[in-house]
mmCIF file of C-alpha atoms and ligand atoms in Angstrom:
data_model
loop_
_atom_site.group_PDB
_atom_site.id
_atom_site.type_symbol
_atom_site.label_atom_id
_atom_site.label_comp_id
_atom_site.label_asym_id
_atom_site.label_seq_id
_atom_site.Cartn_x
_atom_site.Cartn_y
_atom_site.Cartn_z
ATOM 1 C CA LYS I 166 96.263 94.549 83.888
ATOM 2 C CA MET I 167 95.552 94.515 87.631
ATOM 3 C CA ALA I 168 96.853 97.326 89.788
ATOM 4 C CA HIS I 169 95.621 95.927 93.068
ATOM 5 C CA ASP I 170 95.195 92.597 94.935
ATOM 6 C CA PRO I 171 93.776 90.037 92.510
ATOM 7 C CA PHE I 172 90.339 88.501 93.127
ATOM 8 C CA LYS I 173 90.322 84.936 94.443
ATOM 9 C CA VAL I 174 87.493 84.147 92.043
ATOM 10 C CA GLU I 175 86.917 85.651 88.657
ATOM 11 C CA ARG I 176 84.597 88.532 88.912
ATOM 12 C CA TYR I 177 84.911 90.568 85.749
ATOM 13 C CA ILE I 178 86.230 90.511 82.286
ATOM 14 C CA MET I 179 88.465 93.278 80.991
ATOM 15 C CA GLY I 180 88.109 94.324 77.382
ATOM 16 C CA GLN I 181 91.133 93.627 75.249
ATOM 17 C CA MET I 182 91.334 97.375 74.369
ATOM 18 C CA GLY I 183 90.487 98.481 77.944
ATOM 19 C CA GLY I 184 87.925 101.330 78.018
ATOM 20 C CA ILE I 185 87.675 101.439 74.179
ATOM 21 C CA SER I 186 86.222 97.952 74.224
ATOM 22 C CA ILE I 187 83.439 99.212 76.452
ATOM 23 C CA LEU I 188 82.861 102.257 74.237
ATOM 24 C CA ASN I 189 82.794 99.962 71.121
ATOM 25 C CA ALA I 190 80.057 97.891 72.791
ATOM 26 C CA ILE I 191 77.841 100.714 73.956
ATOM 27 C CA LYS I 192 78.291 103.434 71.307
ATOM 28 C CA PRO I 193 76.405 101.727 68.459
ATOM 29 C CA VAL I 194 73.423 101.121 70.767
ATOM 30 C CA VAL I 195 73.415 104.758 71.932
ATOM 31 C CA ASP I 196 73.836 106.039 68.365
ATOM 32 C CA GLN I 197 70.873 103.982 67.179
ATOM 33 C CA GLU I 198 68.659 105.547 69.831
ATOM 34 C CA ILE I 199 69.871 109.031 68.922
ATOM 35 C CA THR I 200 68.958 108.344 65.318
ATOM 36 C CA LYS I 201 65.488 107.190 66.356
ATOM 37 C CA GLY I 202 65.125 110.360 68.381
ATOM 38 C CA ASN I 203 64.911 108.591 71.689
ATOM 39 C CA ILE I 204 68.079 110.299 73.080
ATOM 40 C CA THR I 205 69.095 113.924 72.740
ATOM 41 C CA VAL I 206 72.692 114.631 73.588
ATOM 42 C CA LEU I 207 73.563 118.162 74.672
ATOM 43 C CA LEU I 208 77.323 118.669 74.407
ATOM 44 C CA GLU I 209 79.176 121.346 76.333
ATOM 45 C CA THR I 210 76.111 121.795 78.492
ATOM 46 C CA SER I 211 76.012 121.413 82.257
ATOM 47 C CA ALA I 212 73.256 120.499 84.663
ATOM 48 C CA VAL I 213 73.275 123.432 87.059
ATOM 49 C CA ASP I 214 70.126 122.892 89.079
ATOM 50 C CA LEU I 215 67.240 120.552 89.740
ATOM 51 C CA MET I 216 63.608 121.496 89.508
ATOM 52 C CA GLN I 217 61.557 120.400 92.549
ATOM 53 C CA SER I 218 57.860 120.706 93.093
ATOM 54 C CA LYS I 219 56.341 121.959 96.349
ATOM 55 C CA ASN I 220 55.878 118.405 97.562
ATOM 56 C CA GLY I 221 59.520 117.655 97.080
ATOM 57 C CA ASP I 222 59.318 115.570 93.863
ATOM 58 C CA ILE I 223 61.988 116.235 91.211
ATOM 59 C CA THR I 224 60.419 117.512 88.054
ATOM 60 C CA GLY I 225 63.372 118.323 85.797
ATOM 61 C CA VAL I 226 66.821 119.814 85.279
ATOM 62 C CA ILE I 227 68.155 123.211 84.478
ATOM 63 C CA THR I 228 71.098 123.293 82.222
ATOM 64 C CA GLN I 229 73.520 125.944 81.019
ATOM 65 C CA ASN I 230 75.390 125.812 77.717
ATOM 66 C CA LYS I 231 78.835 127.272 77.010
ATOM 67 C CA GLU I 232 77.211 130.536 75.842
ATOM 68 C CA GLY I 233 75.659 130.759 79.291
ATOM 69 C CA ARG I 234 72.128 130.073 78.076
ATOM 70 C CA LEU I 235 69.861 128.419 80.650
ATOM 71 C CA MET I 236 67.323 125.857 79.624
ATOM 72 C CA ASP I 237 64.663 123.863 81.600
ATOM 73 C CA TYR I 238 64.186 120.170 80.837
ATOM 74 C CA LYS I 239 61.156 118.659 82.464
ATOM 75 C CA GLY I 240 61.365 114.909 83.148
ATOM 76 C CA HIS I 241 59.690 112.177 85.096
ATOM 77 C CA LYS I 242 62.913 110.434 86.004
ATOM 78 C CA VAL I 243 66.075 112.422 86.608
ATOM 79 C CA ILE I 244 69.359 110.467 86.956
ATOM 80 C CA ILE I 245 72.527 112.097 88.376
ATOM 81 C CA ALA I 246 75.540 110.406 86.758
ATOM 82 C CA SER I 247 78.047 113.225 86.810
ATOM 83 C CA GLY I 248 80.927 111.345 88.468
ATOM 84 C CA GLY I 249 82.897 112.404 91.546
ATOM 85 C CA CYS I 250 84.666 115.500 92.815
ATOM 86 C CA ALA I 251 88.312 114.439 92.579
ATOM 87 C CA SER I 252 89.123 117.602 90.548
ATOM 88 C CA ASN I 253 87.614 119.930 93.111
ATOM 89 C CA PRO I 254 90.289 120.321 95.898
ATOM 90 C CA ASP I 255 88.126 122.209 98.377
ATOM 91 C CA LEU I 256 85.056 119.918 98.161
ATOM 92 C CA TYR I 257 87.374 116.855 98.139
ATOM 93 C CA GLU I 258 89.099 117.786 101.315
ATOM 94 C CA GLU I 259 85.814 118.802 103.016
ATOM 95 C CA LEU I 260 84.226 115.417 102.214
ATOM 96 C CA HIS I 261 87.194 113.197 102.910
ATOM 97 C CA ASN I 262 89.107 115.137 105.562
ATOM 98 C CA VAL I 263 92.160 114.478 103.406
ATOM 99 C CA PRO I 264 93.737 116.995 101.052
ATOM 100 C CA LEU I 265 93.654 116.258 97.332
ATOM 101 C CA TYR I 266 97.389 115.707 97.102
ATOM 102 C CA CYS I 267 97.523 115.183 93.407
ATOM 103 C CA GLN I 268 95.249 116.312 90.554
ATOM 104 C CA MET I 269 94.662 113.203 88.460
ATOM 105 C CA ALA I 270 90.935 112.897 87.776
ATOM 106 C CA TYR I 271 89.015 114.226 84.859
ATOM 107 C CA PRO I 272 88.677 118.018 84.890
ATOM 108 C CA ASN I 273 84.926 117.762 84.917
ATOM 109 C CA SER I 274 84.932 115.774 88.117
ATOM 110 C CA GLN I 275 83.831 118.868 90.071
ATOM 111 C CA GLY I 276 81.198 117.168 92.219
ATOM 112 C CA ILE I 277 78.230 119.198 90.903
ATOM 113 C CA GLY I 278 76.029 116.093 91.150
ATOM 114 C CA LEU I 279 76.899 115.836 94.809
ATOM 115 C CA ILE I 280 75.845 119.428 95.404
ATOM 116 C CA LEU I 281 72.676 119.086 93.360
ATOM 117 C CA GLY I 282 71.598 115.935 95.195
ATOM 118 C CA GLN I 283 72.162 117.655 98.526
ATOM 119 C CA SER I 284 70.361 120.757 97.465
ATOM 120 C CA VAL I 285 67.055 118.861 97.151
ATOM 121 C CA GLY I 286 67.329 116.955 100.429
ATOM 122 C CA GLY I 287 69.839 114.162 99.703
ATOM 123 C CA TYR I 288 72.945 113.589 101.806
ATOM 124 C CA LEU I 289 76.530 112.379 101.300
ATOM 125 C CA ARG I 290 78.213 109.424 102.957
ATOM 126 C CA GLY I 291 81.385 107.407 102.656
ATOM 127 C CA GLY I 292 84.115 110.025 102.938
ATOM 128 C CA GLU I 293 85.620 108.089 105.834
ATOM 129 C CA LYS I 294 86.437 105.199 103.443
ATOM 130 C CA TYR I 295 89.178 107.284 101.755
ATOM 131 C CA SER I 296 92.280 105.192 101.066
ATOM 132 C CA PRO I 297 95.482 106.470 99.459
ATOM 133 C CA LEU I 298 97.213 104.951 96.434
ATOM 134 C CA TYR I 299 100.851 104.116 96.537
ATOM 135 C CA GLY I 300 103.865 105.831 95.244
ATOM 136 C CA MET I 301 103.060 109.231 93.643
ATOM 137 C CA ILE I 302 106.089 111.488 93.078
ATOM 138 C CA LEU I 303 104.620 114.932 93.177
ATOM 139 C CA THR I 304 105.853 117.839 90.997
ATOM 140 C CA ASP I 305 106.057 120.187 93.986
ATOM 141 C CA ASP I 306 104.620 120.950 97.398
ATOM 142 C CA LYS I 307 101.426 122.631 96.178
ATOM 143 C CA THR I 308 98.094 121.104 97.177
ATOM 144 C CA PRO I 309 96.958 119.711 94.877
ATOM 145 C CA SER I 310 100.135 119.081 93.001
ATOM 146 C CA THR I 311 100.483 117.173 89.753
ATOM 147 C CA MET I 312 102.103 113.911 88.773
ATOM 148 C CA TYR I 313 105.893 113.873 88.270
ATOM 149 C CA GLY I 314 106.174 110.098 88.254
ATOM 150 C CA ILE I 315 104.602 107.040 89.709
ATOM 151 C CA THR I 316 106.579 104.193 91.217
ATOM 152 C CA LYS I 317 105.574 100.650 90.552
ATOM 153 C CA ASN I 318 103.825 98.775 93.316
ATOM 154 C CA ILE I 319 104.417 95.207 94.463
ATOM 155 C CA ILE I 320 102.074 93.686 91.804
ATOM 156 C CA GLU I 321 104.361 95.044 89.098
ATOM 157 C CA ARG I 322 107.782 94.688 90.720
ATOM 158 C CA PRO I 323 109.252 93.187 93.862
ATOM 159 C CA PRO I 324 110.877 95.976 95.847
ATOM 160 C CA TRP I 325 114.660 96.517 96.063
ATOM 161 C CA GLU I 326 114.415 99.770 97.964
ATOM 162 C CA VAL I 327 113.505 100.291 101.658
ATOM 163 C CA LEU I 328 110.414 102.316 102.487
ATOM 164 C CA VAL I 329 110.524 104.791 105.442
ATOM 165 C CA ASN I 330 108.152 107.314 106.946
ATOM 166 C CA SER I 331 108.864 110.863 108.033
ATOM 167 C CA LYS I 332 110.471 109.488 111.232
ATOM 168 C CA GLY I 333 113.022 107.653 109.134
ATOM 169 C CA LYS I 334 111.531 104.332 110.201
ATOM 170 C CA ARG I 335 110.254 101.419 108.065
ATOM 171 C CA PHE I 336 106.513 100.965 108.571
ATOM 172 C CA ILE I 337 105.552 98.000 106.410
ATOM 173 C CA GLN I 338 107.049 94.865 104.997
ATOM 174 C CA GLU I 339 107.895 96.312 101.519
ATOM 175 C CA ASP I 340 107.174 92.994 99.689
ATOM 176 C CA HIS I 341 103.872 92.444 101.488
ATOM 177 C CA GLU I 342 101.712 90.412 99.131
ATOM 178 C CA SER I 343 98.813 92.805 99.448
ATOM 179 C CA VAL I 344 99.007 96.324 97.894
ATOM 180 C CA ASP I 345 95.944 97.004 99.960
ATOM 181 C CA ALA I 346 97.857 96.383 103.173
ATOM 182 C CA ILE I 347 100.651 98.625 101.977
ATOM 183 C CA GLU I 348 98.252 101.408 101.146
ATOM 184 C CA HIS I 349 96.471 101.162 104.502
ATOM 185 C CA ALA I 350 99.879 101.474 106.180
ATOM 186 C CA ILE I 351 100.609 104.560 104.070
ATOM 187 C CA MET I 352 97.266 105.943 105.346
ATOM 188 C CA GLU I 353 98.695 105.826 108.918
ATOM 189 C CA GLN I 354 101.761 107.908 107.986
ATOM 190 C CA PRO I 355 101.853 111.728 108.387
ATOM 191 C CA ALA I 356 100.589 113.423 105.193
ATOM 192 C CA HIS I 357 100.650 109.942 103.668
ATOM 193 C CA ARG I 358 104.268 110.422 102.787
ATOM 194 C CA HIS I 359 106.699 107.547 102.198
ATOM 195 C CA TRP I 360 110.318 107.667 101.076
ATOM 196 C CA ALA I 361 112.118 104.992 98.978
ATOM 197 C CA ILE I 362 115.792 104.707 100.116
ATOM 198 C CA LEU I 363 118.300 103.206 97.683
ATOM 199 C CA ASP I 364 121.965 103.023 96.946
ATOM 200 C CA GLN I 365 123.944 103.172 93.729
ATOM 201 C CA ASN I 366 124.020 99.356 93.246
ATOM 202 C CA MET I 367 120.263 99.238 93.282
ATOM 203 C CA ILE I 368 120.001 102.080 90.744
ATOM 204 C CA ASP I 369 122.396 100.059 88.537
ATOM 205 C CA GLU I 370 120.841 96.621 88.892
ATOM 206 C CA MET I 371 117.184 96.786 89.819
ATOM 207 C CA PRO I 372 114.234 96.489 87.337
ATOM 208 C CA GLN I 373 112.456 99.726 86.415
ATOM 209 C CA LEU I 374 111.201 101.565 89.493
ATOM 210 C CA ILE I 375 109.222 104.445 88.012
ATOM 211 C CA TYR I 376 106.792 104.010 85.101
ATOM 212 C CA GLY I 377 108.291 105.443 81.902
ATOM 213 C CA TRP I 378 111.688 106.228 83.467
ATOM 214 C CA THR I 379 114.989 104.470 83.174
ATOM 215 C CA ASN I 380 116.596 104.043 86.567
ATOM 216 C CA LYS I 381 119.430 106.302 85.362
ATOM 217 C CA ARG I 382 116.890 109.125 85.077
ATOM 218 C CA ILE I 383 116.558 108.952 88.908
ATOM 219 C CA MET I 384 120.227 109.997 89.046
ATOM 220 C CA THR I 385 119.704 113.024 86.737
ATOM 221 C CA GLU I 386 116.405 114.042 88.431
ATOM 222 C CA SER I 387 118.137 114.057 91.756
ATOM 223 C CA LYS I 388 120.064 117.112 90.617
ATOM 224 C CA LYS I 389 116.886 119.153 89.693
ATOM 225 C CA GLN I 390 113.725 117.607 91.231
ATOM 226 C CA ASN I 391 113.019 118.407 94.850
ATOM 227 C CA MET I 392 111.441 115.047 95.615
ATOM 228 C CA ILE I 393 114.485 113.077 94.645
ATOM 229 C CA LYS I 394 117.806 113.469 96.444
ATOM 230 C CA GLN I 395 121.292 111.946 96.074
ATOM 231 C CA TYR I 396 124.049 112.309 98.662
ATOM 232 C CA GLY I 397 127.292 110.569 99.588
ATOM 233 C CA SER I 398 126.199 109.460 103.091
ATOM 234 C CA ILE I 399 122.950 108.290 104.640
ATOM 235 C CA ARG I 400 123.255 111.106 107.181
ATOM 236 C CA GLU I 401 123.542 113.825 104.596
ATOM 237 C CA LEU I 402 120.771 112.205 102.568
ATOM 238 C CA ALA I 403 118.505 112.220 105.612
ATOM 239 C CA ILE I 404 119.220 115.864 106.431
ATOM 240 C CA LYS I 405 118.575 117.025 102.810
ATOM 241 C CA SER I 406 115.480 114.864 102.624
ATOM 242 C CA GLU I 407 114.162 116.355 105.919
ATOM 243 C CA LEU I 408 114.276 112.944 107.658
ATOM 244 C CA PRO I 409 115.763 112.430 111.091
ATOM 245 C CA ALA I 410 119.350 111.514 110.381
ATOM 246 C CA LEU I 411 120.190 109.203 113.272
ATOM 247 C CA SER I 412 116.926 107.345 112.837
ATOM 248 C CA LEU I 413 117.507 106.763 109.097
ATOM 249 C CA GLU I 414 121.058 105.677 109.737
ATOM 250 C CA SER I 415 119.871 103.059 112.295
ATOM 251 C CA THR I 416 117.059 101.897 109.933
ATOM 252 C CA VAL I 417 119.540 101.263 107.147
ATOM 253 C CA GLN I 418 122.126 99.745 109.555
ATOM 254 C CA GLU I 419 119.559 97.334 110.906
ATOM 255 C CA TYR I 420 118.285 96.329 107.426
ATOM 256 C CA ASN I 421 121.918 95.742 106.253
ATOM 257 C CA ASP I 422 122.946 93.901 109.373
ATOM 258 C CA ASN I 423 120.053 91.450 109.220
ATOM 259 C CA LEU I 424 120.746 90.824 105.510
ATOM 260 C CA GLU I 425 124.472 90.400 105.843
ATOM 261 C CA ASN I 426 124.158 88.080 108.906
ATOM 262 C CA ASN I 427 121.415 85.943 107.222
ATOM 263 C CA ARG I 428 118.920 87.001 109.898
ATOM 264 C CA ASP I 429 115.227 87.416 109.281
ATOM 265 C CA ASP I 430 114.088 90.898 108.338
ATOM 266 C CA THR I 431 112.610 92.838 111.201
ATOM 267 C CA LEU I 432 109.313 93.234 109.338
ATOM 268 C CA GLY I 433 109.328 89.866 107.647
ATOM 269 C CA ARG I 434 110.475 90.972 104.242
ATOM 270 C CA GLN I 435 111.657 88.109 101.992
ATOM 271 C CA HIS I 436 112.848 89.902 98.853
ATOM 272 C CA ARG I 437 116.114 91.549 99.894
ATOM 273 C CA PRO I 438 118.364 91.492 96.785
ATOM 274 C CA LEU I 439 120.960 93.982 98.035
ATOM 275 C CA PRO I 440 122.033 95.867 101.124
ATOM 276 C CA ILE I 441 122.061 99.712 101.075
ATOM 277 C CA GLU I 442 125.783 100.256 101.143
ATOM 278 C CA LYS I 443 127.211 101.775 97.949
ATOM 279 C CA PRO I 444 127.182 105.593 97.751
ATOM 280 C CA PRO I 445 125.821 107.755 96.548
ATOM 281 C CA PHE I 446 122.515 107.079 98.334
ATOM 282 C CA TYR I 447 119.137 108.132 97.038
ATOM 283 C CA SER I 448 115.759 109.099 98.540
ATOM 284 C CA ILE I 449 112.541 109.497 96.611
ATOM 285 C CA ARG I 450 109.731 111.241 98.449
ATOM 286 C CA MET I 451 106.276 109.814 97.492
ATOM 287 C CA SER I 452 102.824 110.693 98.489
ATOM 288 C CA GLY I 453 99.576 108.866 98.852
ATOM 289 C CA TRP I 454 97.058 110.092 96.303
ATOM 290 C CA SER I 455 93.671 109.304 94.829
ATOM 291 C CA LEU I 456 91.683 109.702 91.641
ATOM 292 C CA CYS I 457 88.188 108.840 92.919
ATOM 293 C CA SER I 458 85.753 110.297 95.434
ATOM 294 C CA PHE I 459 84.868 107.882 98.137
ATOM 295 C CA ALA I 460 82.109 110.095 99.362
ATOM 296 C CA GLY I 461 78.871 110.170 97.408
ATOM 297 C CA LEU I 462 75.157 110.597 97.396
ATOM 298 C CA ALA I 463 73.176 108.123 99.546
ATOM 299 C CA ILE I 464 70.850 105.932 97.561
ATOM 300 C CA ASN I 465 68.643 102.954 98.277
ATOM 301 C CA LYS I 466 68.563 99.590 96.465
ATOM 302 C CA ASN I 467 66.450 101.107 93.689
ATOM 303 C CA PHE I 468 69.180 103.754 93.100
ATOM 304 C CA GLU I 469 66.851 106.435 94.433
ATOM 305 C CA VAL I 470 68.515 109.327 96.101
ATOM 306 C CA ILE I 471 67.441 109.247 99.791
ATOM 307 C CA LYS I 472 67.113 111.779 102.616
ATOM 308 C CA PRO I 473 68.834 111.206 105.985
ATOM 309 C CA SER I 474 65.508 109.680 107.148
ATOM 310 C CA GLY I 475 65.877 107.030 104.421
ATOM 311 C CA GLU I 476 62.872 108.350 102.513
ATOM 312 C CA PRO I 477 63.520 108.531 98.736
ATOM 313 C CA ILE I 478 63.375 111.814 96.870
ATOM 314 C CA ASN I 479 60.746 111.071 94.207
ATOM 315 C CA ASN I 480 62.004 110.832 90.629
ATOM 316 C CA LEU I 481 65.684 111.367 91.556
ATOM 317 C CA TYR I 482 68.198 108.640 90.956
ATOM 318 C CA ALA I 483 72.032 108.426 91.149
ATOM 319 C CA ILE I 484 74.552 105.976 89.656
ATOM 320 C CA GLY I 485 78.279 105.867 89.034
ATOM 321 C CA GLU I 486 80.920 107.604 91.111
ATOM 322 C CA VAL I 487 78.472 110.218 92.287
ATOM 323 C CA ILE I 488 77.185 107.545 94.739
ATOM 324 C CA GLY I 489 80.762 107.385 96.063
ATOM 325 C CA PHE I 490 83.582 105.087 95.069
ATOM 326 C CA GLY I 491 83.406 103.888 98.672
ATOM 327 C CA ALA I 492 79.879 102.503 97.990
ATOM 328 C CA THR I 493 81.182 100.027 95.489
ATOM 329 C CA SER I 494 84.795 99.595 96.446
ATOM 330 C CA GLY I 495 84.766 100.063 100.212
ATOM 331 C CA ASN I 496 87.880 101.516 101.877
ATOM 332 C CA ALA I 497 90.107 100.103 99.167
ATOM 333 C CA TYR I 498 90.805 100.119 95.452
ATOM 334 C CA VAL I 499 89.145 96.958 94.316
ATOM 335 C CA ASN I 500 90.120 96.221 90.677
ATOM 336 C CA GLY I 501 87.412 97.541 88.333
ATOM 337 C CA MET I 502 85.038 98.751 91.064
ATOM 338 C CA GLY I 503 84.793 102.220 89.587
ATOM 339 C CA VAL I 504 83.884 101.586 85.962
ATOM 340 C CA THR I 505 82.167 98.194 86.356
ATOM 341 C CA PRO I 506 79.452 99.205 88.768
ATOM 342 C CA ALA I 507 78.944 102.583 87.002
ATOM 343 C CA ILE I 508 77.968 100.742 83.843
ATOM 344 C CA THR I 509 76.191 97.824 85.493
ATOM 345 C CA TYR I 510 74.101 100.029 87.749
ATOM 346 C CA GLY I 511 73.283 102.296 84.816
ATOM 347 C CA LYS I 512 71.913 99.262 82.890
ATOM 348 C CA LEU I 513 69.977 98.036 85.903
ATOM 349 C CA LEU I 514 68.483 101.431 86.639
ATOM 350 C CA GLY I 515 67.642 101.995 82.950
ATOM 351 C CA GLU I 516 65.845 98.720 82.729
ATOM 352 C CA SER I 517 63.924 99.268 85.937
ATOM 353 C CA ILE I 518 62.707 102.819 85.288
ATOM 354 C CA ARG I 519 61.720 101.991 81.706
ATOM 355 C CA THR I 520 59.101 99.610 83.105
ATOM 356 C CA ILE I 521 57.754 101.997 85.783
HETATM 357 C C1 LIG T 292 93.098 108.184 85.762
HETATM 358 C C2 LIG T 292 91.978 107.327 86.279
HETATM 359 C C3 LIG T 292 92.068 105.960 86.273
HETATM 360 C C4 LIG T 292 91.025 105.143 86.679
HETATM 361 N N1 LIG T 292 91.204 103.802 86.639
HETATM 362 C C5 LIG T 292 90.168 102.980 86.939
HETATM 363 C C6 LIG T 292 90.275 101.583 86.787
HETATM 364 O O1 LIG T 292 91.294 101.075 86.336
HETATM 365 N N2 LIG T 292 89.179 100.833 87.114
HETATM 366 C C7 LIG T 292 88.059 101.379 87.588
HETATM 367 O O2 LIG T 292 87.113 100.608 87.785
HETATM 368 N N3 LIG T 292 87.965 102.697 87.774
HETATM 369 C C8 LIG T 292 88.998 103.477 87.478
HETATM 370 N N4 LIG T 292 88.840 104.850 87.628
HETATM 371 C C9 LIG T 292 87.608 105.407 88.157
HETATM 372 C C10 LIG T 292 86.532 105.391 87.111
HETATM 373 O O3 LIG T 292 87.033 106.017 85.917
HETATM 374 C C11 LIG T 292 85.354 106.270 87.567
HETATM 375 O O4 LIG T 292 84.929 105.784 88.835
HETATM 376 C C12 LIG T 292 84.213 106.024 86.561
HETATM 377 O O5 LIG T 292 84.557 106.578 85.299
HETATM 378 C C13 LIG T 292 82.935 106.717 87.064
HETATM 379 O O6 LIG T 292 81.994 106.719 86.020
HETATM 380 P P1 LIG T 292 80.854 107.771 85.991
HETATM 381 O O7 LIG T 292 80.162 107.653 84.724
HETATM 382 O O8 LIG T 292 80.102 107.809 87.260
HETATM 383 O O9 LIG T 292 81.627 109.182 86.012
HETATM 384 P P2 LIG T 292 82.626 109.889 84.954
HETATM 385 O O10 LIG T 292 83.224 108.806 84.091
HETATM 386 O O11 LIG T 292 83.373 110.775 85.669
HETATM 387 O O12 LIG T 292 81.573 110.579 83.975
HETATM 388 C C14 LIG T 292 80.821 111.685 84.407
HETATM 389 C C15 LIG T 292 80.328 112.443 83.240
HETATM 390 O O13 LIG T 292 79.532 113.502 83.739
HETATM 391 C C16 LIG T 292 79.924 114.744 83.096
HETATM 392 N N5 LIG T 292 79.482 115.828 83.953
HETATM 393 C C17 LIG T 292 80.035 116.292 85.166
HETATM 394 N N6 LIG T 292 79.359 117.278 85.682
HETATM 395 C C18 LIG T 292 78.293 117.464 84.821
HETATM 396 C C19 LIG T 292 77.177 118.377 84.883
HETATM 397 N N7 LIG T 292 76.986 119.266 85.859
HETATM 398 N N8 LIG T 292 76.307 118.345 83.821
HETATM 399 C C20 LIG T 292 76.429 117.477 82.819
HETATM 400 N N9 LIG T 292 77.465 116.524 82.781
HETATM 401 C C21 LIG T 292 78.357 116.586 83.790
HETATM 402 C C22 LIG T 292 81.415 114.641 82.981
HETATM 403 O O14 LIG T 292 81.840 115.507 81.939
HETATM 404 C C23 LIG T 292 81.555 113.156 82.551
HETATM 405 O O15 LIG T 292 81.406 113.025 81.184
HETATM 406 C C24 LIG T 292 89.854 105.668 87.239
HETATM 407 C C25 LIG T 292 89.715 107.078 87.254
HETATM 408 C C26 LIG T 292 90.753 107.876 86.846
HETATM 409 C C27 LIG T 292 90.624 109.362 86.858
#
């Protein structure tokens, strides 16, 4: 299932069981090597430091187990593959200049690999490639908050609602064929906030808006959840949603007028099933969000961690999200560009250092 703009040419195959298909392919091979004694797995043990010789070469790793016991592991080739920092709000904001609005990544994505790589002379790049995802309904105003619900994007469902920003203005053609274009427009909005504005007819007739929710649930949530409001007029809805009332009124008026008079939509939207006219009216406040770190350790084409001068740090390699999601996906969410390169680069690196 694609969550973002489809590729024009086929680029990857998705396992029928998603991630489990990948596990089923890799686990038997790893298990075999464990049985042969070629791999030792240390569970509930963290890499906490790198050993570095006086000449700057990496010579091993220091680990700590859950009892707090430190161990040294000497090695000729040390690979950092500890993922990103999207569960570490302070580091995330520092590297991307954007708050971690929603906590969605794995709890172990603390960015320790980023810190270890830097501690021996490596540097980070790519934070400026940050791009928000669409449609997160946050639980509250904390930073980071947690997921309360996620609205479906254009790939899953043509929009019935109108999207506005904190000025009460529409800012993107809601049925734009590119989710990427919509997400980049969200990036331009204050705090990456966007509101869906709907009326009762839409609630009654539209296809499911929020994953796992009936549309009726939007009505009940509006009585208790702060991000969802329901009021009898657009003016009151705007005031309670902290949107400029006159501006939202004129946005809705213009949308309705164009539709009712068979005029083109101001932003070129084609899918306009209903006007926003039957009270009560609803607003759903959504936030941009992310689950990956765009920033990561700089590496060269051999996956060696490099210094700002471009010189590699001997015996230190990095692959996976620790090199930055931006390194493989750019300033966008390209389908599969987190997992696929993590696995592929791991294989390429493993094959190349085995022969050194
Ligand atoms: C909810 C969610 C959905 C996603 N959906 C997609 C998708 O559809 N397609 C896609 O391509 N990508 C997706 N991603 C991104 C993708 O999962 C990651 O980019 C990818 O898993 C990165 O692989 P990795 O091996 O580098 O890191 P991870 O998968 O994060 O693995 C890193 C491992 O290192 C361990 N670790 C961390 N610190 C240490 C330490 N100090 N010592 C020892 N071990 C440590 C962690 O426990 C973890 O097991 C998604 C991410 C999330 C959170």
